[in-house]
Tab-separated table of C-alpha atoms in Angstrom:
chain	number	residue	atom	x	y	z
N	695	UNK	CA	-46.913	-4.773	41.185
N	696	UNK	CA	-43.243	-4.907	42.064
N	697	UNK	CA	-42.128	-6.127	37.897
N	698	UNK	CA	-44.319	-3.385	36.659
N	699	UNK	CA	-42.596	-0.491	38.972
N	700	UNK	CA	-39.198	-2.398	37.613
N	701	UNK	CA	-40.736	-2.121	33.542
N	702	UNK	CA	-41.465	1.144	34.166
N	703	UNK	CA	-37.930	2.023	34.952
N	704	UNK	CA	-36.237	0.594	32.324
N	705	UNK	CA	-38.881	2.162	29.992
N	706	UNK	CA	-37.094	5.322	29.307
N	707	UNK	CA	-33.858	3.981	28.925
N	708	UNK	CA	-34.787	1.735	26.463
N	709	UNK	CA	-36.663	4.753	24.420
N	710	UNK	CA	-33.639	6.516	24.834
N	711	UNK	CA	-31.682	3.912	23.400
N	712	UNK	CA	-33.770	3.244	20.325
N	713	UNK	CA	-33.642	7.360	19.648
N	714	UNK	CA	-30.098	6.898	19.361
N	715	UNK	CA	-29.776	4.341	17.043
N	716	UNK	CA	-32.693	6.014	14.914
N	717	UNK	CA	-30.514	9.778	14.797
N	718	UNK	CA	-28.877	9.398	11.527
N	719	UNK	CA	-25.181	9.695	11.254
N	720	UNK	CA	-23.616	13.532	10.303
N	721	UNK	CA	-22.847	13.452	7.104
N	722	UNK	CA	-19.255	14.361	5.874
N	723	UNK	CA	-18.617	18.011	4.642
N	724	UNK	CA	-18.731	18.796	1.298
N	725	UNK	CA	-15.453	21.184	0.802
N	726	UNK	CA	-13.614	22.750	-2.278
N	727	UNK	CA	-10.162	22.721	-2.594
N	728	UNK	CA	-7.831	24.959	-4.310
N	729	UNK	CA	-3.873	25.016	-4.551
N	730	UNK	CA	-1.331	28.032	-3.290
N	731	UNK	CA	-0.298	30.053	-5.516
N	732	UNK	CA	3.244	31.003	-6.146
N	733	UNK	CA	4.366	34.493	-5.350
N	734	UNK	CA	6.713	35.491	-8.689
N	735	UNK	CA	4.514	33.423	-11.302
N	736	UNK	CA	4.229	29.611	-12.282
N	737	UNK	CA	3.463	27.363	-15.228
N	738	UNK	CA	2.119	23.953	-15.655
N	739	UNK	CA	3.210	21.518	-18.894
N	740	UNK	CA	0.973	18.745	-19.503
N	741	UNK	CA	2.241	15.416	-20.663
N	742	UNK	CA	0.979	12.004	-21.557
N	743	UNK	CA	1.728	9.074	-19.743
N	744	UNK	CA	0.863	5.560	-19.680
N	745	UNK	CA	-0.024	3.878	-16.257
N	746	UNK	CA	1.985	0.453	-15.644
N	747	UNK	CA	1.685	-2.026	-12.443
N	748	UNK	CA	4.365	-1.213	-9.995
N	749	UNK	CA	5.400	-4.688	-10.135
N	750	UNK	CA	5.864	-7.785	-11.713
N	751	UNK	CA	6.802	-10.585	-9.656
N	752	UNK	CA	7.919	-13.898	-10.879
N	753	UNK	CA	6.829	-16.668	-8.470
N	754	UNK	CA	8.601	-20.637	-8.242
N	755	UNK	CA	9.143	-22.956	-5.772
N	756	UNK	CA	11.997	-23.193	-3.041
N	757	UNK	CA	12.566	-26.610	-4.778
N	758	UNK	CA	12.492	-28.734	-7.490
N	759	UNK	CA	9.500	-31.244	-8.180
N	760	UNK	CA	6.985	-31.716	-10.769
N	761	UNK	CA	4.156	-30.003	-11.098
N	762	UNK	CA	0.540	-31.417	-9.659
N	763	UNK	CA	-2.010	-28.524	-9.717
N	764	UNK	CA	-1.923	-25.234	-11.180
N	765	UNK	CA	-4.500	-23.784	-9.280
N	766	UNK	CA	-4.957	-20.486	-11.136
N	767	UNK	CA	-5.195	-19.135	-14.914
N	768	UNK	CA	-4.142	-16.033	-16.642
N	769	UNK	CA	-6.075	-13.070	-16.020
N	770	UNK	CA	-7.381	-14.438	-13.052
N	771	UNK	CA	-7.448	-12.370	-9.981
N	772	UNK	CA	-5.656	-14.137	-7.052
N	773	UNK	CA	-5.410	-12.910	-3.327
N	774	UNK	CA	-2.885	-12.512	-1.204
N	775	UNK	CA	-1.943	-15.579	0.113
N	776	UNK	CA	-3.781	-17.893	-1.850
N	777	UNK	CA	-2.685	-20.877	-2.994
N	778	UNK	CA	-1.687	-20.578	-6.611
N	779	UNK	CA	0.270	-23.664	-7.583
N	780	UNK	CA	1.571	-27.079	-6.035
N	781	UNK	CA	4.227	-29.893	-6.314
N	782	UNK	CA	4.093	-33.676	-6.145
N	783	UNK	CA	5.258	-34.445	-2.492
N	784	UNK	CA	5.037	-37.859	-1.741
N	785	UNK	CA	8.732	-38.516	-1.675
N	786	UNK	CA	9.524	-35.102	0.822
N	787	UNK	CA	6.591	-36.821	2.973
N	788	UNK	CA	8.439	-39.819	3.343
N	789	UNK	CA	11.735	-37.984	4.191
N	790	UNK	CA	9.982	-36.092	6.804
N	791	UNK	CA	8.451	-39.691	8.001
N	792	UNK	CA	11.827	-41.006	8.074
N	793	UNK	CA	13.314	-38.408	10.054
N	794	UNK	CA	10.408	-38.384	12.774
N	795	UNK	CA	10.674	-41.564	13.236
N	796	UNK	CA	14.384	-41.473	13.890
N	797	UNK	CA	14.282	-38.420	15.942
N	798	UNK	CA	11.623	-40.281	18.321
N	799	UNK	CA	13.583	-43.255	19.001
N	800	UNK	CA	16.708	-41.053	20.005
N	801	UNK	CA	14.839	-38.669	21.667
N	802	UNK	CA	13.807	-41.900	23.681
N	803	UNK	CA	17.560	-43.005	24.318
N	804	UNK	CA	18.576	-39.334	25.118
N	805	UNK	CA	15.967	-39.234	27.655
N	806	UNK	CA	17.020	-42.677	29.044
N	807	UNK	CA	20.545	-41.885	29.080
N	808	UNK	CA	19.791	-38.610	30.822
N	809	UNK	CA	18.396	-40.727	33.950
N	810	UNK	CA	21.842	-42.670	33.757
N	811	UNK	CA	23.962	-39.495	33.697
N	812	UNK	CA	21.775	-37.997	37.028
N	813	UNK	CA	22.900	-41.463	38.345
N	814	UNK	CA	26.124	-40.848	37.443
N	815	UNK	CA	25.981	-44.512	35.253
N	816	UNK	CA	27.518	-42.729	32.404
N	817	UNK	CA	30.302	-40.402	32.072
N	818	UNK	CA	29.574	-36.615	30.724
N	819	UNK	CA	30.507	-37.127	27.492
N	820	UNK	CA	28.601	-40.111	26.550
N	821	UNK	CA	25.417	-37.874	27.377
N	822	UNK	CA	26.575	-34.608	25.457
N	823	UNK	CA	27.056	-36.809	22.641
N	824	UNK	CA	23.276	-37.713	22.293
N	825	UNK	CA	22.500	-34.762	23.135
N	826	UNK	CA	24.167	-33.253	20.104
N	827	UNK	CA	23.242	-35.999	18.073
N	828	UNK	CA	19.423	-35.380	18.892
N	829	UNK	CA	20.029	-31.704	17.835
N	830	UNK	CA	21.595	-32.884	14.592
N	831	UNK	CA	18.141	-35.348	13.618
N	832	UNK	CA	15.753	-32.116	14.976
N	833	UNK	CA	17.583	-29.976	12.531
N	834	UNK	CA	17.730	-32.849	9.650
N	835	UNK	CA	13.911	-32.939	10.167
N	836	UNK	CA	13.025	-29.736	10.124
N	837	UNK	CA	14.524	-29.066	7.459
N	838	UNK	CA	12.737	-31.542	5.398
N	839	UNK	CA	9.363	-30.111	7.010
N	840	UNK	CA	10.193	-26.770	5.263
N	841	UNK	CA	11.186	-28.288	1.765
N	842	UNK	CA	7.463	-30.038	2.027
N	843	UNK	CA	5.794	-26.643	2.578
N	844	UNK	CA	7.977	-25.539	-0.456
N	845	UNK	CA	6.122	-27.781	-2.444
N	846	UNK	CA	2.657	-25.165	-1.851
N	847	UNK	CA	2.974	-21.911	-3.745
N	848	UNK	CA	1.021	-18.746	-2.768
N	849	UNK	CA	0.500	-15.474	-3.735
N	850	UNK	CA	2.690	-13.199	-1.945
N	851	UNK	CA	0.623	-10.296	-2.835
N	852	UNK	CA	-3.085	-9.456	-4.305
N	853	UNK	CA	-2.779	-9.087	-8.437
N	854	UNK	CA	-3.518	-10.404	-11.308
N	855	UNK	CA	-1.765	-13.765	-13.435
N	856	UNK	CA	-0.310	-12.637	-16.455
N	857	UNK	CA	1.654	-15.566	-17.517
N	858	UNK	CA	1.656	-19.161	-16.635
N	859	UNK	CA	4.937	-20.591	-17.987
N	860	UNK	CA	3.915	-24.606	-17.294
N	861	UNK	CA	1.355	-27.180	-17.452
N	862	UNK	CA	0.245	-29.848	-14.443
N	863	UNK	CA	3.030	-32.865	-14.538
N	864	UNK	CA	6.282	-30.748	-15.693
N	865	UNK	CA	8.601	-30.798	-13.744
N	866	UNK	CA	10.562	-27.397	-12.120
N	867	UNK	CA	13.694	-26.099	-10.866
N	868	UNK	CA	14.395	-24.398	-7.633
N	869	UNK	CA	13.600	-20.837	-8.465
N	870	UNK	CA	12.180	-21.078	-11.993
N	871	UNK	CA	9.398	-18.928	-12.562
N	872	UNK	CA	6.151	-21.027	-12.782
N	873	UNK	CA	3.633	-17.838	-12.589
N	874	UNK	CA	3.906	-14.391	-13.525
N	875	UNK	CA	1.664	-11.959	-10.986
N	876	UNK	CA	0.872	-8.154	-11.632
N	877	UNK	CA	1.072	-6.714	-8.090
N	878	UNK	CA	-2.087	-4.203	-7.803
N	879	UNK	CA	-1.622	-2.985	-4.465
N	880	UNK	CA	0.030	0.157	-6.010
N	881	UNK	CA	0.201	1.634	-9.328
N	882	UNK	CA	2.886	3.941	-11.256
N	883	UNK	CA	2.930	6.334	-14.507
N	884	UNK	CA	5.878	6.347	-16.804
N	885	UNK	CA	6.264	9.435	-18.824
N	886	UNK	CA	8.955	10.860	-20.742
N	887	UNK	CA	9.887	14.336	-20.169
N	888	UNK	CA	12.487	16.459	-22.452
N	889	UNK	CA	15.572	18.143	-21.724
N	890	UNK	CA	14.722	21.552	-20.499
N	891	UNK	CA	12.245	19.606	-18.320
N	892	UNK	CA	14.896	17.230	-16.992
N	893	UNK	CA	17.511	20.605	-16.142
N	894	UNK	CA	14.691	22.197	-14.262
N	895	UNK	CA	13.436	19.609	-12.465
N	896	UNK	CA	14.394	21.481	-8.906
N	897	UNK	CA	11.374	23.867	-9.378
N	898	UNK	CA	8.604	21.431	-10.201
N	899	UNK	CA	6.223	22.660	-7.528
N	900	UNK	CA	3.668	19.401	-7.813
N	901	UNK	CA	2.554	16.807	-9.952
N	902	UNK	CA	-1.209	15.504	-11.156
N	903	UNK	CA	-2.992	13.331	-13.210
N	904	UNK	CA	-6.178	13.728	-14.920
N	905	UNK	CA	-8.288	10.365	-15.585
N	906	UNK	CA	-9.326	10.549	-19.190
N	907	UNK	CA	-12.639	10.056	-18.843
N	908	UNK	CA	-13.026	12.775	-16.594
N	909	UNK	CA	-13.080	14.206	-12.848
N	910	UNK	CA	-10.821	15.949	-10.353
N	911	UNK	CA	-7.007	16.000	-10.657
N	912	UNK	CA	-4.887	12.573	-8.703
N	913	UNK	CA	-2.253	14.481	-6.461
N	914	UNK	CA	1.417	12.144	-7.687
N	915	UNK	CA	4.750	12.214	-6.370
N	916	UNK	CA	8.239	11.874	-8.323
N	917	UNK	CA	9.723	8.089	-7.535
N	918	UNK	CA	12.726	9.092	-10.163
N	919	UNK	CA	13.953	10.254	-12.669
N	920	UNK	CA	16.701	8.425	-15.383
N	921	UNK	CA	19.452	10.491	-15.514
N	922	UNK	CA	19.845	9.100	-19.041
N	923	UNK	CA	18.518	10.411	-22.266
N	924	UNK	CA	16.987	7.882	-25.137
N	925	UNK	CA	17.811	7.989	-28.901
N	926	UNK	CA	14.525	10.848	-28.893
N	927	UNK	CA	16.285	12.712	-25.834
N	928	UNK	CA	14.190	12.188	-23.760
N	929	UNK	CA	13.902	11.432	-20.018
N	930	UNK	CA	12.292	8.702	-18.242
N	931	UNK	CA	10.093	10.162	-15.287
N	932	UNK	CA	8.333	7.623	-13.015
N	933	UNK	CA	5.315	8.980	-10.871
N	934	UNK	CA	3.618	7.323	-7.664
N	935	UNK	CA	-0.148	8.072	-6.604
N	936	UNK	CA	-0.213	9.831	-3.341
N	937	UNK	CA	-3.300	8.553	-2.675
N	938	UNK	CA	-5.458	5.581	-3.935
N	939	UNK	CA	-6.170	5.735	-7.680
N	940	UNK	CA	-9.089	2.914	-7.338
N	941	UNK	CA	-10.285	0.631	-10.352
N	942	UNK	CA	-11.051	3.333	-12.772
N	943	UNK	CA	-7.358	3.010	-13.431
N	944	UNK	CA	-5.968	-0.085	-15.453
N	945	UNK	CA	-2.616	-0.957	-16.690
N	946	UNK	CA	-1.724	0.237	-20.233
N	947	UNK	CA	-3.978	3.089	-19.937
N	948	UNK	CA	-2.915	6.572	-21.154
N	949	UNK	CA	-3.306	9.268	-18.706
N	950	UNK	CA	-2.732	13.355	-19.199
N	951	UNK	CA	0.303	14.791	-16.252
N	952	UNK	CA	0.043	17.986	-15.218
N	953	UNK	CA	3.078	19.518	-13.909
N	954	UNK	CA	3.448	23.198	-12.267
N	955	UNK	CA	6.752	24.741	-12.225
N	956	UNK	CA	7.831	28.111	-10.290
N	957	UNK	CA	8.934	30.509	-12.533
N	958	UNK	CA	12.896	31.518	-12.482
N	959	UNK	CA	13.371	34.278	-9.638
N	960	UNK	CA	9.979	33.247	-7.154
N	961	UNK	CA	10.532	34.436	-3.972
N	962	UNK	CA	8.919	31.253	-1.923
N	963	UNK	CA	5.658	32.705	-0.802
N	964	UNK	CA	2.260	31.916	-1.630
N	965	UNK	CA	-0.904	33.677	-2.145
N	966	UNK	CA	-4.036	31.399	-0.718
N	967	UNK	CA	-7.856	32.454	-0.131
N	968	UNK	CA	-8.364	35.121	2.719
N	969	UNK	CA	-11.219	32.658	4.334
N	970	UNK	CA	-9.068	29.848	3.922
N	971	UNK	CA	-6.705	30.731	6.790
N	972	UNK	CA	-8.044	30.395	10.413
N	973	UNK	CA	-7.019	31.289	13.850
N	974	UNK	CA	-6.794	29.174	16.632
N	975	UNK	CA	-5.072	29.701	20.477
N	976	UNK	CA	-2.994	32.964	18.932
N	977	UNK	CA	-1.752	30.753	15.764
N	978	UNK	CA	-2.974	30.829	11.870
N	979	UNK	CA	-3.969	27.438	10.180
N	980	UNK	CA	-5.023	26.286	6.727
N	981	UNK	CA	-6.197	22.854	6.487
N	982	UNK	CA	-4.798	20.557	3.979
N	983	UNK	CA	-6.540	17.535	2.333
N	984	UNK	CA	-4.703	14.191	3.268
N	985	UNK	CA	-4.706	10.489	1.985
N	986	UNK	CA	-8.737	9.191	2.558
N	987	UNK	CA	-9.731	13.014	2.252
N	988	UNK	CA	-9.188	13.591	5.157
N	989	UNK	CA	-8.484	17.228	6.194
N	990	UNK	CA	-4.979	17.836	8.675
N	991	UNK	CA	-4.656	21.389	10.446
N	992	UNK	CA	-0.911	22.616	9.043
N	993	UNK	CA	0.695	25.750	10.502
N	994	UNK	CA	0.906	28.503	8.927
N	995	UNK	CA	2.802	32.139	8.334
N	996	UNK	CA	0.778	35.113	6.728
N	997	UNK	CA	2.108	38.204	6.438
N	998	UNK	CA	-0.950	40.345	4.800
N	999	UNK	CA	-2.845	40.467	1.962
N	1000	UNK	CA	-2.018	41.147	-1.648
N	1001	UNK	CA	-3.664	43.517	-4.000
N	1002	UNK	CA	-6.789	41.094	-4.705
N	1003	UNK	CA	-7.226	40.728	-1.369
N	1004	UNK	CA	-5.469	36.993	-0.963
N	1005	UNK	CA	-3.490	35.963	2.182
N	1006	UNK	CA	0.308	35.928	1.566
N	1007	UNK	CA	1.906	32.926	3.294
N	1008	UNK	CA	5.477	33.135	4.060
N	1009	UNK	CA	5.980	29.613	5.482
N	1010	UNK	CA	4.494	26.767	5.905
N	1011	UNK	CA	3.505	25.475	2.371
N	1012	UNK	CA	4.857	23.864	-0.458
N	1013	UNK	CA	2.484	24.371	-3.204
N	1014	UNK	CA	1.988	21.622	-3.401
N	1015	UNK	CA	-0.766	20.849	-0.820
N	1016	UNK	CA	-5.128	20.837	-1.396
N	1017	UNK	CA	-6.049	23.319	0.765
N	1018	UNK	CA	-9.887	23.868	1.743
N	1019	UNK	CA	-11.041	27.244	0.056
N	1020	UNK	CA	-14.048	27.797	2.496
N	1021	UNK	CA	-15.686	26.441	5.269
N	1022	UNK	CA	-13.123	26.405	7.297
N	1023	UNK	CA	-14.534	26.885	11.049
N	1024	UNK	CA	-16.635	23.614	10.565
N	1025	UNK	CA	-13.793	21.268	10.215
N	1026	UNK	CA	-12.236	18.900	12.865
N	1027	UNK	CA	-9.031	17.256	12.174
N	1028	UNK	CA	-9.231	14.108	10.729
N	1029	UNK	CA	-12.457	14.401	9.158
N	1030	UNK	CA	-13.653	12.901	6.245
N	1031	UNK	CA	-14.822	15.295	3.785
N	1032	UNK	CA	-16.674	15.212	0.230
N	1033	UNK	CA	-14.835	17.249	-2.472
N	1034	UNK	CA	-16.499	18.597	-4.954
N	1035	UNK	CA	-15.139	20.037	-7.839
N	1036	UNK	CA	-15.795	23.894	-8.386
N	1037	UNK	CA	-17.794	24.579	-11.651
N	1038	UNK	CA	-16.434	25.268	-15.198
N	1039	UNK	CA	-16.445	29.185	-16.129
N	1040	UNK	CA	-16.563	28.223	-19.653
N	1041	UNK	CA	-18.877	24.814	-19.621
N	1042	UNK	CA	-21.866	26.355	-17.106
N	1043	UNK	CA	-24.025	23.266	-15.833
N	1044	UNK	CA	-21.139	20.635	-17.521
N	1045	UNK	CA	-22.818	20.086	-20.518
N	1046	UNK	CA	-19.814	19.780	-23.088
C-alpha cells in the first residue's frame, strides 16, 4: 500500500514533465526589414564584382627534411588542424634520444651532488656549475623535441588545397611552401570603382551584394580602398561580409554591389516607418537586425513626422542599419527572427 501512495505522487510530476517536452518550441518571428531613408535625397550605383578567398596561405615546415606523406590533394577540403603533410624523422628522433639520455644521467649527478653541497662536501660553485650545465642539456633537448614536431604539418585554418608544390620523398627547405590553402573562414569582393566614385567616397551611406541567382541583399563593409588608379582609372575597392555569406558563395564568382550614396547638401536625418519606432520606460527604439538575424534594440531620436506620415529620426542611425518595418511590440532582444523579403510591385506572386 505504502509504494502505491509513493507512485501516486510522483504520477503528476512525471505527466507534467512529459507535457513539457511534448509543447513545441515558439517559432522565430517572421519580420520585414527596410532601410532609413536619407533626409535631402540618395542614390545607389550598382557594380560588378568578383568574390575572392580572403586568404591564401602558403604552408612549409619549421625545418628542412624530405618529404614522407602528403596527406592531402588539391581541391580537397582540409580542417583546421588536420594533419596535411609530414617529414622523415628518424634522425631528429635520435637527437632527441641522445639528448634524454644525457640529460638523465646529469640530472642524476646534479641530484647527487646536491646531497654533497647540503653536506657541505662540495664548495658552491662546483654545484651551480651542474646546475647550469643541466639547464644547458634541458634546453638542448627541448629544442630538438620541437624541431621533431616540425616535422608534422597541419592546417592552420579550415580551406581548401589549391596547390601542392611536391611529391612524397623530395626533400624541403625551412620555410618553402609545400601546400597552398584557400582560407574559407571569411570571404571578400574586389570591385573596381571610378573616379568620381573614389572622390566621394565620404558619403557612401552602405554597401550590398546581391547573389546572382537570387534572394535578399548581403549587408558588406569597406576593408579599403587603393588610393591608386590603374591604366583604366580605376580604383580598387575591397568589401567584407558583415555577416556570413554561407556556401552559395564560391570563389571566382561574379556578384552585383549595390552602393547608396547621400546626395550633396543632406542634412543627416532619416525618415523610417511610423510603426517601426517604439517606446519603452520614456525612450524611442527601432530595432536593428544584427549578425545571426538577430534583432538589437538601438536608441533612437524622432522629431515628428514628415508629409507621408514617416518618423523623422534625428540621431541615432546611420543608414546604414536593417531595421524591422512592423511588428515591433513582439520582439525581445536577441531574438532570432525569419526575414522575409517583401513582394515585388512589378513581378506579383514572383513568377518572372
Amino acid at each position: 500500500m505504502k509504494n502505491v501512495l509513493i507512485i501516486l505522487a510522483i504520477l503528476p510530476c512525471l505527466l507534467c514533465c512529459c507535457q513539457r517536452r511534448q509543447q513545441p518550441e515558439t517559432p522565430a518571428h517572421s519580420v520585414m526589414t527596410t532601410r532609413p531613408i536619407r533626409n535631402g535625397g540618395e542614390s545607389t550605383k550598382r557594380f560588378t564584382g568578383i568574390v575572392k578567398e580572403a586568404r591564401e596561405i602558403n604552408l612549409g615546415f619549421k625545418t628542412p627534411g624530405q618529404i614522407k606523406r602528403i596527406a592531402v590533394k588539391e581541391g580537397g577540403y582540409v580542417r583546421r588542424g588536420q594533419l596535411i603533410a609530414t617529414l622523415d624523422n628518424a634522425d631528429y628522433k635520435l637527437g632527441v634520444d641522445a639528448l634524454q639520455a644525457q640529460y638523465d644521467q646529469l640530472a642524476n649527478e646534479t641530484k647527487r651532488l646536491g646531497i654533497l653541497y647540503k653536506d657541505k662536501s662540495i664548495p658552491a660553485n662546483d654545484y651551480e656549475k651542474a646546475l647550469a650545465g643541466l639547464k644547458q642539456v634541458r634546453i638542448q633537448l627541448q629544442a630538438n623535441k620541437n624541431k621533431l614536431s616540425y616535422t608534422r604539418l597541419y592546417a592552420p585554418t579550415a580551406g581548401y588545397v589549391d596547390k601542392v608544390n611536391f611529391d612524397e620523398a623530395e626533400m624541403v627547405d625551412a620555410g618553402t611552401p609545400v601546400i597552398t590553402l584557400l582560407d574559407t573562414s571569411g570571404k571578400e569582393v574586389e570591385a573596381d570603382i571610378p573616379a568620381d566614385l573614389y572622390l566621394d567616397n565620404e558619403n557612401i551611406i552602405s554597401v550590398a551584394c546581391r547573389h546572382p541567382y537570387g534572394g535578399g541583399p548581403l549587408p558588406m563593409r569597406i576593408t579599403s580602398i587603393t588610393p591608386k588608379a590603374d591604366a583604366t582609372q580605376l580604383y580598387k575597392m575591397r568589401l567584407a561580409f558583415t555577416n556570413e555569406p554561407g556556401k552559395q558563395l564560391t570563389g571566382g564568382m561574379n556578384i552585383s554591389i549595390e552602393i547608396r550614396m547621400a546626395a550633396p547638401g543632406s542634412d543627416g536625418t532619416f525618415t523610417v516607418p511610423l510603426h517601426s519606432v517604439f517606446q519603452e520606460n520614456g525612450k524611442t527604439y527601432v530595432w536593428t537586425v544584427g549578425k545571426s538575424s538577430a534583432v538589437n534594440k538601438r536608441e533612437v531620436t524622432v522629431s515628428g513626422t514628415d508629409a507621408s506620415g514617416n518618423a523623422v529620426v534625428t540621431s541615432g542611425l546611420n543608414g546604414g542599419e536593417h531595421i524591422v518595418k512592423a511588428g515591433v511590440n513582439a520582439l525581445h532582444e536577441g531574438e532570432k527572427v525569419k526575414i522575409i523579403d517583401e513582394g515585388s510591385k512589378t513581378n506579383v506572386g514572383g513568377l518572372l
